[in-house]
Coordinates of N, CA and C in Angstrom, one line a residue:
M261 N 143.0 94.7 89.3 CA 141.7 94.1 89.1 C 140.9 94.2 90.4
N262 N 139.7 94.8 90.4 CA 138.9 94.9 91.6 C 138.1 93.6 91.8
L263 N 138.2 93.1 93.0 CA 137.6 91.8 93.3 C 136.2 92.0 93.9
K264 N 135.7 93.3 94.0 CA 134.5 93.6 94.8 C 133.3 92.7 94.5
D265 N 133.0 92.4 93.3 CA 131.8 91.6 93.0 C 132.1 90.1 92.8
T266 N 133.2 89.7 93.2 CA 133.6 88.3 93.0 C 132.8 87.4 93.8
K267 N 132.3 86.3 93.2 CA 131.5 85.2 94.0 C 131.7 83.9 93.2
I268 N 132.7 83.1 93.7 CA 133.0 81.9 93.0 C 132.6 80.7 93.8
F269 N 131.7 79.8 93.3 CA 131.2 78.7 94.0 C 132.4 77.7 94.4
I270 N 132.3 77.1 95.6 CA 133.3 76.2 96.0 C 132.6 74.8 96.1
P271 N 132.8 74.0 95.0 CA 132.1 72.7 94.9 C 132.5 71.7 96.0
E272 N 133.8 71.8 96.5 CA 134.3 70.8 97.4 C 133.7 70.8 98.8
I273 N 133.0 71.9 99.1 CA 132.4 72.1 100.5 C 130.9 72.0 100.4
P274 N 130.3 71.1 101.1 CA 128.8 71.0 101.2 C 128.2 72.2 101.9
A275 N 127.1 72.6 101.4 CA 126.4 73.8 101.9 C 126.1 73.7 103.4
E276 N 125.8 72.5 103.9 CA 125.5 72.3 105.3 C 126.6 72.4 106.3
W277 N 127.9 72.4 105.8 CA 129.0 72.5 106.7 C 129.1 74.0 107.2
K278 N 129.2 74.1 108.5 CA 129.2 75.4 109.1 C 130.6 75.7 109.8
D279 N 131.3 74.7 110.3 CA 132.5 74.9 111.1 C 133.7 75.2 110.2
R280 N 133.9 76.5 110.0 CA 135.0 77.0 109.2 C 135.8 78.1 109.9
L281 N 137.1 78.0 109.8 CA 137.9 79.1 110.4 C 138.9 79.5 109.3
R282 N 139.5 80.7 109.6 CA 140.4 81.3 108.6 C 141.8 81.4 109.3
S283 N 142.8 81.0 108.6 CA 144.2 81.1 109.1 C 145.0 81.8 108.0
G284 N 145.1 83.1 108.1 CA 145.7 83.8 107.0 C 144.8 83.7 105.8
H285 N 145.4 83.3 104.6 CA 144.6 83.1 103.4 C 143.9 81.7 103.4
K286 N 144.4 80.8 104.2 CA 143.8 79.4 104.2 C 142.5 79.4 105.0
N287 N 141.5 78.6 104.4 CA 140.2 78.4 105.0 C 140.1 76.9 105.4
I288 N 139.7 76.7 106.7 CA 139.8 75.3 107.2 C 138.4 75.0 107.7
W289 N 137.8 73.9 107.1 CA 136.5 73.4 107.6 C 136.7 72.2 108.5
N290 N 135.9 72.1 109.5 CA 135.8 70.9 110.4 C 137.2 70.7 111.1
E291 N 137.8 71.8 111.6 CA 139.1 71.8 112.3 C 139.0 70.8 113.4
S292 N 137.9 70.9 114.2 CA 137.9 70.0 115.4 C 137.5 68.6 115.1
E293 N 137.0 68.3 113.9 CA 136.6 67.0 113.5 C 135.7 66.2 114.5
N294 N 135.0 67.0 115.4 CA 134.1 66.4 116.4 C 132.9 65.6 115.8
D295 N 132.4 66.1 114.7 CA 131.2 65.4 114.1 C 131.5 64.3 113.2
G296 N 132.8 63.9 113.1 CA 133.2 62.9 112.2 C 133.4 63.3 110.8
L297 N 133.2 64.6 110.6 CA 133.4 65.2 109.2 C 134.9 65.4 108.9
P298 N 135.3 65.2 107.7 CA 136.7 65.3 107.3 C 137.2 66.8 107.4
K299 N 138.4 66.9 107.8 CA 139.0 68.3 107.9 C 139.4 68.6 106.4
V300 N 139.0 69.8 106.0 CA 139.4 70.2 104.6 C 140.0 71.6 104.7
E301 N 141.2 71.8 104.1 CA 141.9 73.1 104.0 C 142.0 73.5 102.6
L302 N 141.5 74.7 102.3 CA 141.6 75.3 100.9 C 142.1 76.7 100.9
E303 N 142.9 77.0 99.9 CA 143.4 78.3 99.7 C 142.5 78.9 98.6
P304 N 142.2 80.2 98.6 CA 141.4 80.8 97.6 C 142.1 80.8 96.2
P305 N 141.4 80.8 95.1 CA 142.1 80.8 93.8 C 142.9 82.1 93.6
Q306 N 142.6 83.1 94.4 CA 143.3 84.4 94.3 C 143.4 85.1 95.6
R307 N 144.5 85.8 95.9 CA 144.7 86.6 97.1 C 143.6 87.6 97.2
G308 N 143.1 87.9 98.4 CA 142.0 88.8 98.6 C 140.6 88.2 98.8
L309 N 140.6 86.9 98.5 CA 139.3 86.2 98.7 C 139.3 85.3 99.9
Y310 N 138.1 85.0 100.4 CA 137.9 84.1 101.5 C 136.6 83.4 101.3
A311 N 136.4 82.3 102.1 CA 135.2 81.5 101.9 C 134.1 82.1 102.8
E312 N 132.9 82.2 102.2 CA 131.7 82.7 102.9 C 130.6 81.8 102.6
R313 N 129.8 81.5 103.6 CA 128.6 80.6 103.4 C 127.4 81.3 103.1
F314 N 126.7 80.9 102.0 CA 125.4 81.4 101.6 C 124.4 80.3 101.7
E315 N 123.1 80.5 101.5 CA 122.1 79.5 101.7 C 122.4 78.3 100.7
D316 N 122.8 78.6 99.5 CA 123.0 77.5 98.6 C 124.4 76.9 98.5
G317 N 125.3 77.4 99.4 CA 126.7 76.8 99.5 C 127.7 77.8 99.8
W318 N 129.0 77.4 99.7 CA 130.1 78.2 100.0 C 130.7 78.8 98.8
Y319 N 131.2 80.1 98.9 CA 131.7 80.8 97.8 C 132.9 81.6 98.2
W320 N 133.8 81.8 97.2 CA 135.0 82.6 97.4 C 134.5 84.1 97.2
V321 N 134.6 84.9 98.2 CA 134.2 86.3 98.0 C 135.3 87.3 98.4
C322 N 135.2 88.5 98.1 CA 136.2 89.5 98.4 C 136.2 89.9 99.9
G323 N 137.5 89.9 100.4 CA 137.6 90.3 101.8 C 138.5 91.6 101.9
C324 N 139.0 92.1 100.8 CA 139.9 93.3 100.8 C 139.1 94.6 101.0
N325 N 139.3 95.3 102.0 CA 138.5 96.5 102.3 C 138.7 97.6 101.2
K326 N 139.9 97.6 100.6 CA 140.1 98.6 99.6 C 139.3 98.3 98.3
C327 N 139.2 97.0 97.9 CA 138.4 96.6 96.8 C 136.9 96.8 97.1
L328 N 136.5 96.5 98.3 CA 135.1 96.7 98.7 C 134.7 98.1 98.9
E329 N 135.7 99.0 99.1 CA 135.5 100.4 99.3 C 134.5 100.6 100.4
N330 N 134.7 99.8 101.5 CA 133.7 99.9 102.6 C 134.1 100.9 103.8
G331 N 135.3 101.5 103.6 CA 135.7 102.5 104.6 C 136.2 101.9 105.9
E332 N 136.3 100.6 106.0 CA 136.9 100.0 107.2 C 138.4 100.1 107.2
G333 N 138.9 100.4 108.4 CA 140.3 100.7 108.5 C 141.2 99.4 108.5
W334 N 140.6 98.3 108.9 CA 141.4 97.1 109.0 C 140.9 96.1 108.0
S335 N 141.7 95.3 107.4 CA 141.3 94.3 106.5 C 142.0 93.0 106.8
Y336 N 141.3 91.9 107.1 CA 141.9 90.7 107.5 C 142.6 90.1 106.2
I337 N 142.0 90.2 105.1 CA 142.5 89.7 103.8 C 142.7 90.9 102.9
V338 N 143.9 91.0 102.3 CA 144.2 92.0 101.3 C 144.5 91.4 100.0
C339 N 144.0 92.0 98.9 CA 144.3 91.4 97.6 C 145.7 91.8 97.2
D340 N 146.3 91.2 96.2 CA 147.6 91.4 95.8 C 147.9 92.8 95.3
E341 N 146.9 93.4 94.6 CA 147.0 94.8 94.1 C 147.2 95.8 95.2
H342 N 146.4 95.6 96.3 CA 146.4 96.6 97.4 C 147.4 96.2 98.6
D343 N 148.2 95.2 98.4 CA 149.2 94.8 99.4 C 150.4 95.7 99.3
R344 N 150.3 97.0 99.6 CA 151.3 98.0 99.4 C 151.5 98.9 100.6
C345 N 152.6 99.5 100.8 CA 152.9 100.4 101.9 C 151.9 101.6 101.7
I346 N 151.2 102.0 102.8 CA 150.2 103.1 102.7 C 150.9 104.4 102.4
T347 N 152.2 104.5 102.6 CA 152.9 105.8 102.4 C 153.5 105.9 101.1
C348 N 154.4 105.0 100.7 CA 155.2 105.1 99.5 C 154.6 104.2 98.3
G349 N 153.8 103.2 98.7 CA 153.2 102.3 97.6 C 154.1 101.1 97.3
I350 N 155.2 100.9 97.9 CA 156.0 99.7 97.6 C 155.2 98.4 97.9
H351 N 155.4 97.4 97.0 CA 154.6 96.2 97.2 C 155.3 95.3 98.3
R352 N 154.5 94.6 99.0 CA 155.0 93.7 100.1 C 156.1 92.8 99.5
K353 N 156.0 92.3 98.3 CA 157.0 91.4 97.7 C 158.3 92.0 97.7
E354 N 158.4 93.3 97.6 CA 159.7 94.0 97.5 C 160.3 94.3 98.8
L355 N 159.6 94.1 99.9 CA 160.2 94.4 101.2 C 161.3 93.5 101.7
T356 N 162.3 94.0 102.4 CA 163.4 93.2 102.9 C 163.3 93.1 104.4
E357 N 162.4 93.9 105.0 CA 162.2 93.9 106.5 C 160.7 93.8 106.8
I358 N 160.4 93.3 108.0 CA 159.0 93.2 108.4 C 158.4 94.6 108.6
P359 N 157.2 94.9 108.0 CA 156.6 96.2 108.0 C 155.9 96.5 109.4
W360 N 155.5 97.7 109.5 CA 154.7 98.2 110.7 C 153.2 98.1 110.3
W361 N 152.4 97.5 111.1 CA 151.0 97.5 110.8 C 150.4 98.8 111.1
K362 N 149.5 99.3 110.3 CA 148.8 100.6 110.4 C 147.3 100.3 110.2
R363 N 146.6 101.3 110.6 CA 145.1 101.2 110.5 C 144.7 100.8 109.0
D364 N 145.2 101.4 108.0 CA 144.7 101.1 106.7 C 145.6 100.2 105.9
G365 N 146.5 99.4 106.5 CA 147.3 98.4 105.9 C 148.7 98.3 106.6
F366 N 149.8 98.5 105.9 CA 151.1 98.4 106.5 C 151.9 99.6 106.0
Q367 N 153.0 99.8 106.8 CA 154.0 100.9 106.4 C 155.3 100.3 106.4
C368 N 156.1 100.5 105.3 CA 157.4 99.9 105.3 C 158.3 100.6 106.3
K369 N 159.4 99.9 106.7 CA 160.3 100.4 107.7 C 160.9 101.8 107.3
P370 N 161.4 102.0 106.1 CA 162.0 103.3 105.8 C 160.9 104.4 105.9
C371 N 159.7 104.2 105.5 CA 158.6 105.2 105.7 C 158.3 105.5 107.2
H372 N 158.3 104.4 107.9 CA 158.0 104.5 109.3 C 159.2 105.3 110.0
A373 N 160.4 105.0 109.7 CA 161.5 105.6 110.3 C 161.5 107.1 109.9
R374 N 161.2 107.5 108.7 CA 161.1 108.8 108.2 C 160.0 109.6 109.0
E375 N 158.9 109.0 109.1 CA 157.8 109.7 109.9 C 158.2 109.8 111.4
H376 N 158.8 108.8 111.9 CA 159.2 108.9 113.3 C 160.2 110.0 113.5
E377 N 161.2 110.2 112.6 CA 162.1 111.2 112.7 C 161.5 112.6 112.6
E378 N 160.5 112.7 111.7 CA 159.8 114.0 111.6 C 159.0 114.4 112.9
R379 N 158.3 113.4 113.5 CA 157.6 113.6 114.7 C 158.6 114.0 115.8
K380 N 159.7 113.3 115.9 CA 160.7 113.5 116.9 C 161.2 115.0 116.8
Q381 N 161.6 115.4 115.6 CA 162.2 116.7 115.4 C 161.1 117.8 115.7
E382 N 159.9 117.6 115.4 CA 158.8 118.5 115.7 C 158.6 118.6 117.2
A383 N 158.6 117.5 117.9 CA 158.4 117.5 119.3 C 159.6 118.2 120.0
L384 N 160.8 118.0 119.6 CA 162.0 118.6 120.2 C 161.9 120.1 119.9
R385 N 161.5 120.5 118.7 CA 161.4 121.9 118.4 C 160.4 122.6 119.3
L386 N 159.2 122.0 119.5 CA 158.2 122.6 120.3 C 158.6 122.7 121.8
A387 N 159.3 121.6 122.3 CA 159.7 121.6 123.7 C 160.7 122.7 123.9
K388 N 161.6 122.9 122.9 CA 162.6 124.0 123.1 C 161.9 125.4 123.0
E389 N 161.0 125.5 122.0 CA 160.3 126.8 121.8 C 159.4 127.1 123.1
N390 N 158.9 126.1 123.7 CA 158.1 126.4 124.9 C 158.9 126.4 126.2
G391 N 160.2 126.2 126.1 CA 161.0 126.2 127.3 C 160.8 125.1 128.3
H392 N 160.5 123.9 127.7 CA 160.2 122.7 128.5 C 161.4 122.3 129.3
N393 N 161.2 122.0 130.6 CA 162.3 121.5 131.5 C 161.8 120.4 132.4
E394 N 162.7 119.8 133.1 CA 162.4 118.6 134.0 C 161.4 119.0 135.1
W395 N 161.4 120.3 135.5 CA 160.4 120.6 136.6 C 159.0 120.5 136.1
E396 N 158.7 120.5 134.9 CA 157.4 120.3 134.3 C 157.0 118.9 134.4
C397 N 157.9 118.0 134.8 CA 157.6 116.6 134.9 C 157.5 116.1 136.3
F398 N 157.5 117.0 137.2 CA 157.6 116.7 138.7 C 156.2 116.5 139.3
R399 N 156.0 115.3 139.8 CA 154.7 114.9 140.5 C 153.5 115.2 139.7
E400 N 153.5 114.7 138.5 CA 152.4 114.9 137.5 C 151.5 113.7 137.5
D401 N 150.2 113.8 137.0 CA 149.3 112.7 136.9 C 149.6 111.8 135.7
K402 N 150.4 112.2 134.9 CA 150.8 111.4 133.7 C 152.3 111.5 133.5
I403 N 152.9 110.5 132.8 CA 154.3 110.5 132.5 C 154.6 111.4 131.4
I404 N 155.5 112.4 131.6 CA 155.9 113.3 130.6 C 157.4 113.2 130.3
C405 N 157.8 113.1 129.0 CA 159.2 113.0 128.7 C 159.9 114.2 129.1
P406 N 161.0 114.1 129.9 CA 161.7 115.3 130.3 C 162.5 116.0 129.2
V407 N 162.5 115.4 128.0 CA 163.3 116.1 126.9 C 162.3 116.7 125.9
C408 N 161.3 116.0 125.4 CA 160.4 116.5 124.3 C 159.0 116.8 124.8
A409 N 158.7 116.6 126.1 CA 157.4 116.9 126.6 C 156.2 116.1 126.1
S410 N 156.5 115.0 125.5 CA 155.5 114.1 125.0 C 154.9 113.3 126.2
E411 N 153.6 113.0 126.2 CA 153.0 112.2 127.2 C 153.3 110.7 126.8
C412 N 153.8 110.0 127.8 CA 154.2 108.6 127.6 C 153.2 107.6 128.3
S413 N 153.1 106.4 127.8 CA 152.1 105.4 128.3 C 152.7 104.8 129.6
N414 N 151.8 104.5 130.5 CA 152.2 103.9 131.8 C 151.5 102.5 131.9
D415 N 151.2 101.9 130.8 CA 150.4 100.7 130.9 C 151.1 99.5 131.7
D416 N 152.4 99.5 131.7 CA 153.1 98.4 132.4 C 153.6 98.8 133.7
M417 N 153.3 99.9 134.2 CA 153.8 100.4 135.5 C 152.7 100.5 136.6
Y418 N 152.9 99.7 137.6 CA 151.8 99.6 138.7 C 152.3 99.8 140.1
E419 N 153.5 99.4 140.3 CA 154.0 99.4 141.7 C 154.9 100.7 142.0
A420 N 154.8 101.1 143.2 CA 155.6 102.3 143.6 C 157.1 102.0 143.5
G421 N 157.9 103.0 143.1 CA 159.3 102.8 142.9 C 159.7 103.4 141.6
E422 N 160.9 103.0 141.2 CA 161.5 103.6 139.9 C 161.4 102.6 138.8
D423 N 161.1 103.0 137.6 CA 161.0 102.2 136.4 C 161.8 103.0 135.3
E424 N 162.4 102.3 134.4 CA 163.0 102.9 133.3 C 162.1 102.8 132.1
M425 N 162.1 103.8 131.3 CA 161.3 103.8 130.0 C 162.0 104.6 128.9
T426 N 161.5 104.4 127.7 CA 162.0 105.1 126.6 C 160.9 105.8 125.9
C427 N 161.1 107.1 125.7 CA 160.1 107.9 125.0 C 159.8 107.4 123.6
Y428 N 158.6 107.2 123.3 CA 158.3 106.6 121.9 C 158.4 107.7 120.9
V429 N 158.5 109.0 121.3 CA 158.6 110.1 120.3 C 160.1 110.4 120.0
C430 N 160.8 110.7 121.1 CA 162.2 111.2 120.9 C 163.3 110.2 121.2
D431 N 162.9 109.0 121.6 CA 163.8 107.9 121.9 C 164.7 108.1 123.1
T432 N 164.4 109.1 124.0 CA 165.2 109.3 125.2 C 164.8 108.3 126.2
E433 N 165.9 107.8 126.9 CA 165.7 106.9 128.0 C 165.7 107.7 129.3
F434 N 164.7 107.4 130.1 CA 164.6 108.2 131.4 C 164.0 107.3 132.5
V435 N 164.1 107.8 133.7 CA 163.6 107.1 134.9 C 162.3 107.7 135.3
V436 N 161.3 106.9 135.7 CA 160.0 107.3 136.2 C 159.9 106.8 137.6
E437 N 159.6 107.8 138.5 CA 159.4 107.4 139.9 C 157.9 107.4 140.1
I438 N 157.4 106.3 140.6 CA 155.9 106.2 140.8 C 155.7 106.3 142.3
E439 N 154.8 107.2 142.6 CA 154.4 107.5 144.0 C 152.9 107.2 144.2
Y440 N 152.6 106.7 145.4 CA 151.1 106.5 145.7 C 150.8 107.3 147.0
E441 N 149.7 107.9 146.9 CA 149.3 108.7 148.1 C 148.3 107.8 148.8
I442 N 148.5 107.6 150.1 CA 147.5 106.8 150.9 C 146.4 107.6 151.4
K443 N 145.2 107.1 151.2 CA 143.9 107.7 151.6 C 143.2 106.7 152.5
Y444 N 142.5 107.2 153.5 CA 141.7 106.4 154.4 C 140.2 106.8 154.4
T445 N 139.3 105.9 154.4 CA 137.9 106.1 154.6 C 137.4 105.3 155.8
S446 N 136.7 105.9 156.7 CA 136.1 105.2 157.9 C 134.6 105.2 157.8
S447 N 134.0 104.2 158.2 CA 132.5 104.1 158.3 C 132.2 103.2 159.5
L448 N 131.0 103.3 160.0 CA 130.5 102.5 161.1 C 130.4 101.0 160.7
K449 N 130.7 100.1 161.5 CA 130.5 98.7 161.3 C 129.0 98.4 161.3
K450 N 128.6 97.6 160.4 CA 127.2 97.2 160.3 C 127.0 96.0 161.2
V451 N 126.0 96.1 162.1 CA 125.7 95.1 163.0 C 124.4 94.3 162.6
N452 N 124.5 93.0 162.6 CA 123.4 92.1 162.3 C 122.5 92.0 163.6
V453 N 121.3 92.3 163.5 CA 120.4 92.2 164.6 C 119.5 91.0 164.5

């Protein structure tokens, strides 16, 4: 069932209330209770809906990007029908492990593992075909895996010395040596007159 045009009035919430936050599927009004207004928590009547304020009051409306067909890659709220692996279509209720979040939803662990293995084998094949070796990783501006030639992230490495890391493509553990080159700039001292 497509929720795209759903708009269900919420009689429990006065139109003038503005302080609302979302926590998963739950909608919470007056969380801070600073104005003396009562805190109210409501779940939508159906997955994929969330509370939105209009001039005449609060309504349950669709928040599922697939139902809305809005082309957005991320959806904070997903309806029950679209809560499926983007690769194989298995429903979230059938999962036994925590899935991987992806741009257009989630991917179940078996699909993620299969894709990872395909990427790994392709990278290893290309590295072998291109004759990749450790010398191509020597004193480079980026971290290159010595096995599969994939560029690796250095987001957590800042200090000179050696760090250990694992290639996110081929799963090889290797050592990265960080070197810094010292540069000097000289200029005349400014004198206050």
